mmCIF file of C-alpha atoms in Angstrom:
data_model
loop_
_atom_site.group_PDB
_atom_site.id
_atom_site.type_symbol
_atom_site.label_atom_id
_atom_site.label_comp_id
_atom_site.label_asym_id
_atom_site.label_seq_id
_atom_site.Cartn_x
_atom_site.Cartn_y
_atom_site.Cartn_z
ATOM 1 C CA MET H 934 1.287 -15.309 -1.087
ATOM 2 C CA GLU H 935 2.199 -13.439 -4.274
ATOM 3 C CA LYS H 936 5.698 -11.949 -4.470
ATOM 4 C CA PHE H 937 6.192 -8.546 -6.445
ATOM 5 C CA LYS H 938 9.705 -7.091 -7.283
ATOM 6 C CA VAL H 939 11.319 -3.748 -6.349
ATOM 7 C CA ARG H 940 14.698 -2.434 -6.939
ATOM 8 C CA LYS H 941 17.432 -2.083 -4.370
ATOM 9 C CA GLU H 942 15.624 1.125 -3.073
ATOM 10 C CA THR H 943 13.085 -0.406 -0.369
ATOM 11 C CA LYS H 944 11.077 2.325 0.465
ATOM 12 C CA PHE H 945 7.997 3.709 -1.457
ATOM 13 C CA VAL H 946 4.840 5.542 -1.102
ATOM 14 C CA PHE H 947 1.105 4.495 -1.613
ATOM 15 C CA ALA H 948 -1.089 7.432 -2.856
ATOM 16 C CA VAL H 949 -4.535 6.130 -1.499
ATOM 17 C CA GLN H 950 -7.484 8.087 -2.824
ATOM 18 C CA VAL H 951 -10.416 7.981 -0.364
ATOM 19 C CA GLY H 952 -13.301 9.973 -1.869
ATOM 20 C CA VAL H 953 -11.955 13.466 -2.426
ATOM 21 C CA GLU H 954 -9.044 13.157 0.064
ATOM 22 C CA THR H 955 -5.644 11.616 -0.762
ATOM 23 C CA PHE H 956 -3.735 9.550 1.963
ATOM 24 C CA PHE H 957 -0.148 9.062 1.424
ATOM 25 C CA LEU H 958 1.229 5.680 2.886
ATOM 26 C CA LYS H 959 4.946 5.191 3.448
ATOM 27 C CA ALA H 960 6.513 1.827 3.339
ATOM 28 C CA GLN H 961 9.732 0.527 4.312
ATOM 29 C CA ALA H 962 11.340 -2.726 4.624
ATOM 30 C CA ILE H 963 11.149 -4.271 8.013
ATOM 31 C CA GLN H 964 13.209 -7.358 7.215
ATOM 32 C CA ASP H 965 16.899 -7.399 5.769
ATOM 33 C CA PRO H 966 16.289 -5.880 2.159
ATOM 34 C CA TYR H 967 18.897 -7.857 0.732
ATOM 35 C CA SER H 968 18.105 -11.310 1.939
ATOM 36 C CA GLY H 969 16.255 -12.245 -1.325
ATOM 37 C CA MET H 970 18.567 -10.654 -3.729
ATOM 38 C CA SER H 971 18.796 -12.171 -7.204
ATOM 39 C CA SER H 972 22.395 -13.443 -8.322
ATOM 40 C CA HIS H 973 22.388 -10.112 -10.636
ATOM 41 C CA GLY H 974 21.751 -8.078 -7.606
ATOM 42 C CA ASN H 975 19.081 -6.008 -9.525
ATOM 43 C CA PHE H 976 15.927 -7.019 -8.141
ATOM 44 C CA ILE H 977 14.910 -8.081 -4.440
ATOM 45 C CA PRO H 978 11.684 -10.297 -4.235
ATOM 46 C CA VAL H 979 9.797 -8.732 -1.350
ATOM 47 C CA ARG H 980 6.403 -9.731 0.103
ATOM 48 C CA ILE H 981 4.038 -7.163 1.493
ATOM 49 C CA GLU H 982 4.464 -8.547 4.842
ATOM 50 C CA ASP H 983 8.191 -7.495 4.783
ATOM 51 C CA TYR H 984 7.169 -3.849 4.902
ATOM 52 C CA LYS H 985 6.098 -1.324 7.765
ATOM 53 C CA PHE H 986 3.692 1.387 6.809
ATOM 54 C CA GLU H 987 2.929 4.764 7.950
ATOM 55 C CA LEU H 988 -0.196 6.657 7.169
ATOM 56 C CA VAL H 989 0.565 10.458 6.613
ATOM 57 C CA LYS H 990 -2.230 12.761 6.432
ATOM 58 C CA GLU H 991 -1.539 16.473 7.205
ATOM 59 C CA ASP H 992 0.143 16.609 10.762
ATOM 60 C CA LYS H 993 -1.234 13.133 11.754
ATOM 61 C CA CYS H 994 1.156 10.006 11.399
ATOM 62 C CA THR H 995 -0.187 6.275 12.167
ATOM 63 C CA PHE H 996 1.797 3.179 11.879
ATOM 64 C CA PHE H 997 0.360 -0.048 10.318
ATOM 65 C CA ASN H 998 2.093 -3.326 10.026
ATOM 66 C CA ASN H 999 0.438 -3.901 6.666
ATOM 67 C CA VAL H 1000 -1.739 -2.755 4.073
ATOM 68 C CA SER H 1001 -4.793 -5.073 5.694
ATOM 69 C CA GLU H 1002 -4.492 -2.847 8.964
ATOM 70 C CA PHE H 1003 -4.789 0.141 6.720
ATOM 71 C CA VAL H 1004 -7.775 -1.028 5.043
ATOM 72 C CA LYS H 1005 -9.370 -2.127 8.101
ATOM 73 C CA MET H 1006 -8.926 1.426 9.850
ATOM 74 C CA ILE H 1007 -10.606 2.727 6.782
ATOM 75 C CA ILE H 1008 -13.522 0.303 7.136
ATOM 76 C CA GLU H 1009 -13.874 1.074 10.788
ATOM 77 C CA ASP H 1010 -13.744 4.813 10.587
ATOM 78 C CA ARG H 1011 -17.249 6.062 10.377
ATOM 79 C CA GLN H 1012 -16.574 9.089 7.893
ATOM 80 C CA LEU H 1013 -14.091 7.216 5.903
ATOM 81 C CA LYS H 1014 -16.476 4.281 5.625
ATOM 82 C CA SER H 1015 -19.297 6.492 4.531
ATOM 83 C CA ARG H 1016 -17.136 7.912 1.897
ATOM 84 C CA PHE H 1017 -16.205 4.354 0.716
ATOM 85 C CA ASP H 1018 -19.682 3.099 0.716
ATOM 86 C CA SER H 1019 -20.754 5.900 -1.606
ATOM 87 C CA LEU H 1020 -17.835 5.315 -3.663
ATOM 88 C CA LEU H 1021 -18.349 1.722 -3.864
ATOM 89 C CA ALA H 1022 -21.920 2.139 -4.838
ATOM 90 C CA THR H 1023 -21.559 4.584 -7.298
ATOM 91 C CA ASN H 1024 -18.647 2.697 -8.880
ATOM 92 C CA GLY H 1025 -19.485 -0.962 -8.383
ATOM 93 C CA LEU H 1026 -15.774 -1.476 -6.715
ATOM 94 C CA SER H 1027 -14.722 -3.512 -4.170
ATOM 95 C CA VAL H 1028 -12.492 -2.159 -1.145
ATOM 96 C CA LYS H 1029 -9.474 -3.903 -2.544
ATOM 97 C CA ASP H 1030 -10.189 -1.843 -5.874
ATOM 98 C CA VAL H 1031 -10.331 1.541 -4.126
ATOM 99 C CA ALA H 1032 -7.895 1.223 -1.342
ATOM 100 C CA LEU H 1033 -4.879 0.680 -3.589
ATOM 101 C CA GLN H 1034 -5.160 2.985 -6.572
ATOM 102 C CA GLU H 1035 -1.740 4.325 -7.385
ATOM 103 C CA ILE H 1036 1.838 3.705 -6.088
ATOM 104 C CA TYR H 1037 4.851 5.485 -6.925
ATOM 105 C CA GLY H 1038 8.246 6.100 -5.593
ATOM 106 C CA GLU H 1039 12.046 6.448 -6.628
ATOM 107 C CA GLU H 1040 13.338 3.618 -8.522
ATOM 108 C CA VAL H 1041 10.352 1.522 -7.730
ATOM 109 C CA SER H 1042 7.858 0.045 -10.544
ATOM 110 C CA ILE H 1043 4.799 -1.899 -8.868
ATOM 111 C CA HIS H 1044 1.490 -2.189 -10.952
ATOM 112 C CA THR H 1045 -1.472 -1.571 -8.618
ATOM 113 C CA ASN H 1046 -2.743 -4.992 -9.594
ATOM 114 C CA ALA H 1047 0.184 -6.641 -8.253
ATOM 115 C CA LEU H 1048 -0.943 -5.718 -4.612
ATOM 116 C CA ARG H 1049 -4.563 -6.008 -4.978
ATOM 117 C CA TYR H 1050 -4.567 -9.558 -4.250
ATOM 118 C CA LEU H 1051 -2.270 -9.196 -1.167
ATOM 119 C CA VAL H 1052 -4.814 -7.109 1.016
#
């Protein structure tokens, strides 16, 4: 499994666009975030499995153990699936391409492509 690096701050948010709706996926480390710290103490190697995810949409909160569970939920939800299908058909994209479009958070810099292969 590929690794990506985050700073000492081990919380971040995915903004996931599904059709015209945006879902926010809050991520927080579920393992000791300092277990893989480099000798300089600046970066921590973190695998996607080391995080617990929380989907936040209006007043609803759903917990996911990983991004794969989140993508599975989207695929299994009929309304979301129809949005995905039309989005995929018009853009020729895969679920992986659509599910993780933008990542942002305090003191965190991770390119979307770094997570694409982890789903």
